[in-house]
Short mmCIF file of C-alpha atoms in Angstrom, two decimals:
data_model
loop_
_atom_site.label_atom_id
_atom_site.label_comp_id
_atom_site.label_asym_id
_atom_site.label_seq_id
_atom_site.Cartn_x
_atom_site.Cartn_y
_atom_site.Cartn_z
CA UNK A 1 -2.92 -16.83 5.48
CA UNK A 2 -5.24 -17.93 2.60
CA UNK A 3 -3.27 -18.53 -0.51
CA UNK A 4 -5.49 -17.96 -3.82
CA UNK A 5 -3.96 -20.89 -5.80
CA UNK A 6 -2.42 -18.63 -8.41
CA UNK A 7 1.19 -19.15 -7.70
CA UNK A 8 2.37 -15.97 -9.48
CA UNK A 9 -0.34 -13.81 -7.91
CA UNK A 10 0.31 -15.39 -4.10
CA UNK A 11 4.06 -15.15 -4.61
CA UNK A 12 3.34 -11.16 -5.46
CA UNK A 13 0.60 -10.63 -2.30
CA UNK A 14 3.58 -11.95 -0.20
CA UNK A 15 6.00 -9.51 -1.37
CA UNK A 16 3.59 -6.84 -1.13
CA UNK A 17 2.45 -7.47 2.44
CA UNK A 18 6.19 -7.28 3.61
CA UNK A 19 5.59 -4.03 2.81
CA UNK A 20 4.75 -1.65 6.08
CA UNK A 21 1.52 -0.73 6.96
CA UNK A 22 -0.01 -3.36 4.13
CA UNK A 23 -1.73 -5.85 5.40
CA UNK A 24 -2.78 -9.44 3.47
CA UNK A 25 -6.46 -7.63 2.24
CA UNK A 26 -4.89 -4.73 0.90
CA UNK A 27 -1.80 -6.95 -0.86
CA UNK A 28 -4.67 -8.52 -2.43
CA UNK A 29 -6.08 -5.90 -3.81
CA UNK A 30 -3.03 -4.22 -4.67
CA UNK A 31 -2.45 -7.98 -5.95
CA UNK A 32 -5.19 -8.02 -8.50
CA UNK A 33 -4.87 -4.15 -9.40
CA UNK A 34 -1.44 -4.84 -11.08
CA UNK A 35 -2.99 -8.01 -12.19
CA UNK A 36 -5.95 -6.25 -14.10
CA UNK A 37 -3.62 -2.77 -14.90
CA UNK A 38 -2.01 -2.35 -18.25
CA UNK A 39 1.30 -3.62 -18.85
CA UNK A 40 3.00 -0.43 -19.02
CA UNK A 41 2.08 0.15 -15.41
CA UNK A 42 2.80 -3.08 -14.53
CA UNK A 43 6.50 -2.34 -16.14
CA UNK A 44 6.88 1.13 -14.94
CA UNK A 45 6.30 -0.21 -10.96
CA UNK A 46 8.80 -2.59 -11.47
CA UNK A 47 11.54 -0.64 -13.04
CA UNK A 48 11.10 2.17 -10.73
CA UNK A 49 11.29 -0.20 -7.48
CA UNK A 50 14.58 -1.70 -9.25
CA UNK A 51 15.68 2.34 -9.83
CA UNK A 52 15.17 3.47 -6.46
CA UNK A 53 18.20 0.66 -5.44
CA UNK A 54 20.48 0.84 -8.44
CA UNK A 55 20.47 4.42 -9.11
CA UNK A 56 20.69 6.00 -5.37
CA UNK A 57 23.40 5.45 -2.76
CA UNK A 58 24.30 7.43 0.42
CA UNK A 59 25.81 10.82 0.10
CA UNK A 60 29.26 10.70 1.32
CA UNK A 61 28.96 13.77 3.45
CA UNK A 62 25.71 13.83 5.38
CA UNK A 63 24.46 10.19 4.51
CA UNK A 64 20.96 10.99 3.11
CA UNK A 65 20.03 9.68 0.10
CA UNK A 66 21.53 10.38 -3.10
CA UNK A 67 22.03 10.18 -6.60
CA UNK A 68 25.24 11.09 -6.99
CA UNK A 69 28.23 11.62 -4.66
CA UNK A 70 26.39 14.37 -2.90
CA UNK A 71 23.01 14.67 -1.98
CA UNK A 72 21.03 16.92 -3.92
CA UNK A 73 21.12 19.31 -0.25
CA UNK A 74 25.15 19.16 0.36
CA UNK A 75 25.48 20.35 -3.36
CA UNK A 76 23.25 23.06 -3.60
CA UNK A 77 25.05 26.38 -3.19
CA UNK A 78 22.50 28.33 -1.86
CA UNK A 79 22.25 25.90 1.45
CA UNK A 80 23.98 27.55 4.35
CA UNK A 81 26.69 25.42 4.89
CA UNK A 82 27.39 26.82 8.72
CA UNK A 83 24.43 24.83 10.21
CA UNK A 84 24.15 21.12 10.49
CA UNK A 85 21.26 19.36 11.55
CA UNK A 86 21.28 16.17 13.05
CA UNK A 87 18.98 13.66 12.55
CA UNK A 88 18.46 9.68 12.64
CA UNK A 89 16.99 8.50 9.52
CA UNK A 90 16.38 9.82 5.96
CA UNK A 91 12.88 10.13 6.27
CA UNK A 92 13.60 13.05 9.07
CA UNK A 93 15.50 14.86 6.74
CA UNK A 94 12.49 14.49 3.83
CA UNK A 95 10.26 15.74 6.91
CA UNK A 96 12.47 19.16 7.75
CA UNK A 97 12.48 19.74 4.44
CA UNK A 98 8.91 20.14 4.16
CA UNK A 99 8.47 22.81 6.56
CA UNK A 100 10.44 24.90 4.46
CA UNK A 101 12.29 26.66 8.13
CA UNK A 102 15.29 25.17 7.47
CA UNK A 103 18.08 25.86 4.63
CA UNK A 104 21.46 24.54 6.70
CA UNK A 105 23.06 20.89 5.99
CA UNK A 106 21.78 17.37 7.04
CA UNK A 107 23.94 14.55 8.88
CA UNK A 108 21.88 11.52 9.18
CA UNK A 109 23.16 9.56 11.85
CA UNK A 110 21.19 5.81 11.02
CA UNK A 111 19.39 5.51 14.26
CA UNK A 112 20.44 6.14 18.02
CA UNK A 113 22.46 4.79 20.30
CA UNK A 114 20.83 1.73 21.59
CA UNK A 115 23.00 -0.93 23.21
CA UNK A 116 19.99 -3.09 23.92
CA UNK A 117 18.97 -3.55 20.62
CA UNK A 118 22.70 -4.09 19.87
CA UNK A 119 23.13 -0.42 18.28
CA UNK A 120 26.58 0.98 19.68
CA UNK A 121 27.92 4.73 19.18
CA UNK A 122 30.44 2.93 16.37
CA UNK A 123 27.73 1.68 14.43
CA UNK A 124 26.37 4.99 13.53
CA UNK A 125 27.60 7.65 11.59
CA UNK A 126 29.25 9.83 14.67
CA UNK A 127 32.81 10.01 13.93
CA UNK A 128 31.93 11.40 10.70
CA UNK A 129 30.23 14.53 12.17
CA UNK A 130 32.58 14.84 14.35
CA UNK A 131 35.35 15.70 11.54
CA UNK A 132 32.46 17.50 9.82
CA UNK A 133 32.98 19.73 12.48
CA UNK A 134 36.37 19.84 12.58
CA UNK A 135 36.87 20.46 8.75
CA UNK A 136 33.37 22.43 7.60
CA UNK A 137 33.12 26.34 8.61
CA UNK A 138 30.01 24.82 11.06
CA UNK A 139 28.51 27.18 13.42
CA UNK A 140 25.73 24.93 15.17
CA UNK A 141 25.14 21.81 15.70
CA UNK A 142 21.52 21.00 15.92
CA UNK A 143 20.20 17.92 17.08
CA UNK A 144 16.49 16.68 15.95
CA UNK A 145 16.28 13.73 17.16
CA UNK A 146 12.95 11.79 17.93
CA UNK A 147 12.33 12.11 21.67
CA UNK A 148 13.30 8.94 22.99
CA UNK A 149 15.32 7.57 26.38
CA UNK A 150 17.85 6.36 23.44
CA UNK A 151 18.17 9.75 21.70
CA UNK A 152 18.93 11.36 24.96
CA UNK A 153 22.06 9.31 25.33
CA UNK A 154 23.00 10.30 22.09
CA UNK A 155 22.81 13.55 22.39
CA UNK A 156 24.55 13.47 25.93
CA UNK A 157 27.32 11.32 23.71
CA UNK A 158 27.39 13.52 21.08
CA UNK A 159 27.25 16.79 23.35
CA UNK A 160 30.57 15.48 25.03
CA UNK A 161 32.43 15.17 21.77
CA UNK A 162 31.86 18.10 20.66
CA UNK A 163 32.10 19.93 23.86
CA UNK A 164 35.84 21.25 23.43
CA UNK A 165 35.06 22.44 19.72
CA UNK A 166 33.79 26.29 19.20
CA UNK A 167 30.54 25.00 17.69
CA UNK A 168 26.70 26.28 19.39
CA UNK A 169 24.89 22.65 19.96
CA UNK A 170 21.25 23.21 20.26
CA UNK A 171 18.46 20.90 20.29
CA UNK A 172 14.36 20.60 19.07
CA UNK A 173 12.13 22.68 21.59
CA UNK A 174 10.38 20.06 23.78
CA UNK A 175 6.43 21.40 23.69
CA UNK A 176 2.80 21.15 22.99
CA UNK A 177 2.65 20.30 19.64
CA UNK A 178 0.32 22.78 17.02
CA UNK A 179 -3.28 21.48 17.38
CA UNK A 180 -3.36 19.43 20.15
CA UNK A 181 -5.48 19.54 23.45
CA UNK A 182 -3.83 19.48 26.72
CA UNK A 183 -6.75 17.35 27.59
CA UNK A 184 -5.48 14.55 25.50
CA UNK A 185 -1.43 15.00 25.68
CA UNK A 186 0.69 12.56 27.97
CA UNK A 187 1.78 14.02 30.58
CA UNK A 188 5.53 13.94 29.66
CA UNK A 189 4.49 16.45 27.28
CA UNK A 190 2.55 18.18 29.31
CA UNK A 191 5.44 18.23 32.29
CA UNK A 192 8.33 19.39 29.61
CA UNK A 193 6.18 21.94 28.08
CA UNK A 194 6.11 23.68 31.64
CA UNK A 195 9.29 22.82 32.67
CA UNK A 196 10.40 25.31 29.00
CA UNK A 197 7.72 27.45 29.27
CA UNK A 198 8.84 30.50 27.50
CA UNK A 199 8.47 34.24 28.73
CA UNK A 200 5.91 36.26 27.01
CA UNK A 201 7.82 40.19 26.89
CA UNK A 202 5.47 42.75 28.24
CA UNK A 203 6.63 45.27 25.33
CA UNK A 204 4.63 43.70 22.41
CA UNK B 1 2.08 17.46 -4.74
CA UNK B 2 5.80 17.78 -3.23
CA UNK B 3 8.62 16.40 -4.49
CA UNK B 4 11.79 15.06 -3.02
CA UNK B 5 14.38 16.33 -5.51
CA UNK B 6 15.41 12.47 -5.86
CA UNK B 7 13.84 11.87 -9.42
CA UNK B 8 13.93 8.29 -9.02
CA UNK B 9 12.80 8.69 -5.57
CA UNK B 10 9.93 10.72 -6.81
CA UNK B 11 9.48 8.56 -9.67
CA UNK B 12 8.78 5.27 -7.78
CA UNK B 13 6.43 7.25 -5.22
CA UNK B 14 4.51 8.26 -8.08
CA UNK B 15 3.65 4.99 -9.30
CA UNK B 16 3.06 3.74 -5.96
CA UNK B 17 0.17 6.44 -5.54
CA UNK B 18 -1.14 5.49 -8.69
CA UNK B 19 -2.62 1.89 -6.69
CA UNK B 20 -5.53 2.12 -5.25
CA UNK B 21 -5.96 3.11 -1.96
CA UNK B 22 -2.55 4.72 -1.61
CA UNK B 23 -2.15 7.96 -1.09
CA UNK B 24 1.10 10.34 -1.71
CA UNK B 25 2.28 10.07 1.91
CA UNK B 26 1.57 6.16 2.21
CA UNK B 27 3.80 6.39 -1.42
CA UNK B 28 6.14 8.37 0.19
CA UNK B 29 6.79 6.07 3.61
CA UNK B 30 6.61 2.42 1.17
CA UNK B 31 8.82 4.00 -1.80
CA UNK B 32 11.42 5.16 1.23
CA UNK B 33 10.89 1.20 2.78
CA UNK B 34 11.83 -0.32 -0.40
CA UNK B 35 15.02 1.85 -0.75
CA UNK B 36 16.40 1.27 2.59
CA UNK B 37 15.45 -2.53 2.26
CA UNK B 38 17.64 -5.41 0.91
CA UNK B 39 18.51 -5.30 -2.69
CA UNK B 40 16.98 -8.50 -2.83
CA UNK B 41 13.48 -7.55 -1.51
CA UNK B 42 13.39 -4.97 -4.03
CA UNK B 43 14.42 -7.35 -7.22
CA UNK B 44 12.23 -10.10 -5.71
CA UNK B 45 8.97 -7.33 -5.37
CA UNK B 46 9.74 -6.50 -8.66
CA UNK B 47 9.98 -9.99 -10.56
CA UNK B 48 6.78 -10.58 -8.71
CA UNK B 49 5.10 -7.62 -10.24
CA UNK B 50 6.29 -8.24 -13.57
CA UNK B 51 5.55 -12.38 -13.22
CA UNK B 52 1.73 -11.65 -12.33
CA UNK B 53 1.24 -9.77 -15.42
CA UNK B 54 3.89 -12.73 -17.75
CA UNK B 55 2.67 -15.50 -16.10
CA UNK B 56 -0.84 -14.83 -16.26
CA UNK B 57 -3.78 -14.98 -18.17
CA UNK B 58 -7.44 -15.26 -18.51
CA UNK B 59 -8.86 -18.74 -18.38
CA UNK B 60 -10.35 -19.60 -21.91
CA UNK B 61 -13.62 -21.45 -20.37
CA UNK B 62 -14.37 -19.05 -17.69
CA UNK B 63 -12.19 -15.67 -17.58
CA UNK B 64 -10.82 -16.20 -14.12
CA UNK B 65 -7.20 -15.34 -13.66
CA UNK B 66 -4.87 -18.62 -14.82
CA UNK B 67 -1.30 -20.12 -15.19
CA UNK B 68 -2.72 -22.38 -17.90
CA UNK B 69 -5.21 -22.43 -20.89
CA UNK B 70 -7.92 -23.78 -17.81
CA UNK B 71 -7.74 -21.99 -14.42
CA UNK B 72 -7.05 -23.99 -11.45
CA UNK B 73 -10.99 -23.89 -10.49
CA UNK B 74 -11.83 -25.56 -14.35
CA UNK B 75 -8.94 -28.17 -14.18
CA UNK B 76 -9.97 -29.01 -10.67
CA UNK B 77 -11.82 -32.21 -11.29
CA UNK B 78 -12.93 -32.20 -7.80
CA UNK B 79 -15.68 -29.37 -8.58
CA UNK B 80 -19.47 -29.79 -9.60
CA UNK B 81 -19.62 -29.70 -13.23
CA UNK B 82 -23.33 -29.03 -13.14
CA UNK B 83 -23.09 -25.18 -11.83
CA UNK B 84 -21.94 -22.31 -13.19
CA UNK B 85 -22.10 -18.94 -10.76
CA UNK B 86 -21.78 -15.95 -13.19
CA UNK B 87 -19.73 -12.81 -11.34
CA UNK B 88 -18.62 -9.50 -12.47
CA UNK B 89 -14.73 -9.52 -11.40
CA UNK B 90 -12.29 -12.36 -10.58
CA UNK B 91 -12.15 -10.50 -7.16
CA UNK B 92 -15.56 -11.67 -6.62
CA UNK B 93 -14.31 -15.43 -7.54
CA UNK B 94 -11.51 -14.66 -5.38
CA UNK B 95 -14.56 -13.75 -2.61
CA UNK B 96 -16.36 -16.52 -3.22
CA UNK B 97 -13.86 -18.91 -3.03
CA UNK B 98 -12.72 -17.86 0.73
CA UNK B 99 -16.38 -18.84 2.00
CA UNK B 100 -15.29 -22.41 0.99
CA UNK B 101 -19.26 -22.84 0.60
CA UNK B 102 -19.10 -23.36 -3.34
CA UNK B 103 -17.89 -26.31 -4.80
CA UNK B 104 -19.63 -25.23 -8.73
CA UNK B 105 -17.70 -23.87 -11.63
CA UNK B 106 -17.20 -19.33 -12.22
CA UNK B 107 -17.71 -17.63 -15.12
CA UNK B 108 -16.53 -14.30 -15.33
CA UNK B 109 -18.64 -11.73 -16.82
CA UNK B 110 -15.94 -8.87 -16.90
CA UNK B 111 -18.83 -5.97 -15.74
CA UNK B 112 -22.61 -5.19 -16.03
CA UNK B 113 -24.29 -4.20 -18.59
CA UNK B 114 -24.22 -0.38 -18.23
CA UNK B 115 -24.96 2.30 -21.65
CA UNK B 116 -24.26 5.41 -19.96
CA UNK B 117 -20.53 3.45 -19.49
CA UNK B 118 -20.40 2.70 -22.74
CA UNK B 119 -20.81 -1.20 -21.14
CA UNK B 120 -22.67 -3.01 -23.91
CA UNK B 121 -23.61 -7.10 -23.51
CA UNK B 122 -21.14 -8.02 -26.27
CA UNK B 123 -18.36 -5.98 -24.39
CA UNK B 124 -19.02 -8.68 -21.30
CA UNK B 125 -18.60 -12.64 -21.67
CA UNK B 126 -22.16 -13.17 -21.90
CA UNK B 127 -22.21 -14.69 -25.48
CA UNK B 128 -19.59 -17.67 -23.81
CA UNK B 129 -21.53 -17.87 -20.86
CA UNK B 130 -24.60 -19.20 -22.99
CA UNK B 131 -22.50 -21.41 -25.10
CA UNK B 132 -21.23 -22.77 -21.91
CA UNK B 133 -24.94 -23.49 -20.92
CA UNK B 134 -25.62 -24.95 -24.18
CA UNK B 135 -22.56 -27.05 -24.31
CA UNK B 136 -21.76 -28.18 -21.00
CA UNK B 137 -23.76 -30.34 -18.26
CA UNK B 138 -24.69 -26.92 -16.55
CA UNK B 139 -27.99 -27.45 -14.42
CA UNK B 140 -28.04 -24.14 -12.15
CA UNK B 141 -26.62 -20.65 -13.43
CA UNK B 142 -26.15 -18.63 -10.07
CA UNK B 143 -26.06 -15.04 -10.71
CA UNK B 144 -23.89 -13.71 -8.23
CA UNK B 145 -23.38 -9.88 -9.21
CA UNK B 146 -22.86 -6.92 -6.66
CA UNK B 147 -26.17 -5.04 -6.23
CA UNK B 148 -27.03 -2.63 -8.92
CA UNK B 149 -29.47 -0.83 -10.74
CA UNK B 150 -26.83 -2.23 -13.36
CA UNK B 151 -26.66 -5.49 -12.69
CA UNK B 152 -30.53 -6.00 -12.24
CA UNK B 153 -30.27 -4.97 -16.15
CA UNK B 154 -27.59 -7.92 -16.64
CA UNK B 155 -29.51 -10.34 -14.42
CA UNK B 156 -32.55 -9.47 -16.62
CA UNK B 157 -30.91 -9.56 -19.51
CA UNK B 158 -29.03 -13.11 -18.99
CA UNK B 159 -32.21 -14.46 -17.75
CA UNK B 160 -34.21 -14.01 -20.79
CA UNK B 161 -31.11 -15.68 -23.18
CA UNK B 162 -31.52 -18.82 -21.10
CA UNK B 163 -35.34 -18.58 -21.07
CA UNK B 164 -35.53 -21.53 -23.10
CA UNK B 165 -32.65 -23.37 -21.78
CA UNK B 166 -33.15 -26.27 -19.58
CA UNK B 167 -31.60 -24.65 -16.30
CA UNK B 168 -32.19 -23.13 -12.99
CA UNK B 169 -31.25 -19.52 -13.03
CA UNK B 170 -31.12 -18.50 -9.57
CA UNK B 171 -29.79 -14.93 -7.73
CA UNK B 172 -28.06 -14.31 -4.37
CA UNK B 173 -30.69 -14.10 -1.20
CA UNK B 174 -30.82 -9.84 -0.21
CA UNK B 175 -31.33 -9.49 3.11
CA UNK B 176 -29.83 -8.19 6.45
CA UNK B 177 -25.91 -9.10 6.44
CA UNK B 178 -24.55 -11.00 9.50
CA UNK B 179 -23.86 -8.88 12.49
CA UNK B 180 -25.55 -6.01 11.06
CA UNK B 181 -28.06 -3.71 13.17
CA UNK B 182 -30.95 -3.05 12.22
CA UNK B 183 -30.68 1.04 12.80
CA UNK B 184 -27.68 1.62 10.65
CA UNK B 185 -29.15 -0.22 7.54
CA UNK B 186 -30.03 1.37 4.84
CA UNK B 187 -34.00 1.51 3.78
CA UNK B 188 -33.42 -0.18 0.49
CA UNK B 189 -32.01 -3.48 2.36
CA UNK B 190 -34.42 -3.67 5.03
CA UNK B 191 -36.80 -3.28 2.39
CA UNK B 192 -35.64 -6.22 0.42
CA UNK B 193 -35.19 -8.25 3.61
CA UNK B 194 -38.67 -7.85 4.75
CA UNK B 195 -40.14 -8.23 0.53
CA UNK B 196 -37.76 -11.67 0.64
CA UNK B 197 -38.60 -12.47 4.34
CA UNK B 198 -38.41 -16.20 4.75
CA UNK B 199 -40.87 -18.81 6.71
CA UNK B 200 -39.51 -20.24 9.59
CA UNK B 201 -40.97 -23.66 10.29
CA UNK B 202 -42.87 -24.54 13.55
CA UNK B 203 -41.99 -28.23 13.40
CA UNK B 204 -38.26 -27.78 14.48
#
């Protein structure tokens, strides 16, 4: 790790490369762009990155990321509030909304049961969805996980506790995703895709 | 450009697009890192941004990035008094200074000389950089600027200021970079490697 022997500027390519996906080059550049920038910006970055922790918290229904008590999703009206969808992180929920197919409720979970990495079913937020359930006019239950050995034990966990409740629990289609080439897919992929191949009607 | 619907959310991903090299969805994943990450990551990245641009400023003698009226290069009494190498951009300093094969004093021009910019010679620290020559034990000026139709102008330019100055004005060797191939070069270098071709003795 080279240091440039500018405290101030060192001390701020360490921060940045803690950052993911930036590596020591690019904190150095990014480094000497503040550096060289005008004040304002240099004021503006750091308020912002101080705003984005003081002025957010988790929404106290579905855990995603709020401003105030609710999430800007739980308290807009025009959300159908008889779907949940389940997912692990925040960032999930930022990427269903971008396709736009989806107008239900979120409940971010905060990862997946994992008891290797230390991650037990108490540690995430399960119970809560549970009562969700219970108390919320919920129809379905779907769970978007990311496919993963872990995620399939939470959804077999989940899937149990819900399993005396009149709720539809349904899960993300296993496939070939848009664009790809069978050539190049692993063959897990390949295998599930054929294993829920879906029937083409005659009628059309 | 989509939004999240999290104004500070939004807020702090559009600064973080506005550094080069980041796009909006490399904003988008390091503005979501820094709000699920300690509060005091987020206080400490921010103190560092705002202490590079505090703590900082130009060296008086040669316009590299200091902590004190002299940057740590000019108060280093370690380094050859007698040459000055003359680059564009503290990043090239910065450059430099990794190869570990200069021990001479910088002076930072700031840019080339470039009308159709607007980039006139008394916009660039060319008037100090002549002073310097006058005033200090300089014997070699090393003109170390990036390639340029531009910088040809400055080199020119410089060079015929310190005509009449006792010192060696020399220029960075062109040529074929290390671990380079031949067939992916570009005319214009080959050219200029073959034009500055150098004889190899026969008595080694």
């Amino acid at each position: 790790m080279r240091e440039l022997g500018i405290s101030v500027l060192d001390e701020l390519i360490g921060q940045l490369a803690r950052l993911p996906g930036i590596g020591q080059k690019t904190a150095q550049r990014l480094a000497i762009f503040i550096l060289k920038s005008s004040d304002g910006y240099a004021q503006e970055l750091a308020q912002a990155i101080l705003n984005v922790k003081q002025k957010t918290r988790l929404c106290k229904r579905c855990f995603n990321v709020a401003e105030d008590e609710l999430c800007a999703i739980c308290s807009d009206p025009r959300r159908d509030t008889h779907k949940i969808c389940v997912v692990e992180d925040i960032v999930d929920v930022l990427a269903i909304e971008e396709t736009h197919t989806y107008r239900g409720l979120y409940h971010v979970l905060g990862g997946v049961i994992s008891p290797l990495a230390g991650v037990n079913p108490e540690d995430l937020n399960i119970r809560s969805l549970i009562e969700r359930v219970k108390n919320e006019p919920i129809e379905e239950v779907i769970l978007a996980l990311n496919p993963s050995t872990e995620a399939e034990t939470t959804i077999i966990y989940i899937t149990k506790l819900l399993k005396d409740m009149e709720v539809q629990i349904s899960r993300l289609a296993s496939g070939v995703p848009m664009g790809a080439h069978l050539e190049y897919l692993d063959g897990a992929t390949i295998g599930m895709a054929i294993q829920s191949r879906q029937k083409i009607s005659k009628d059309t």
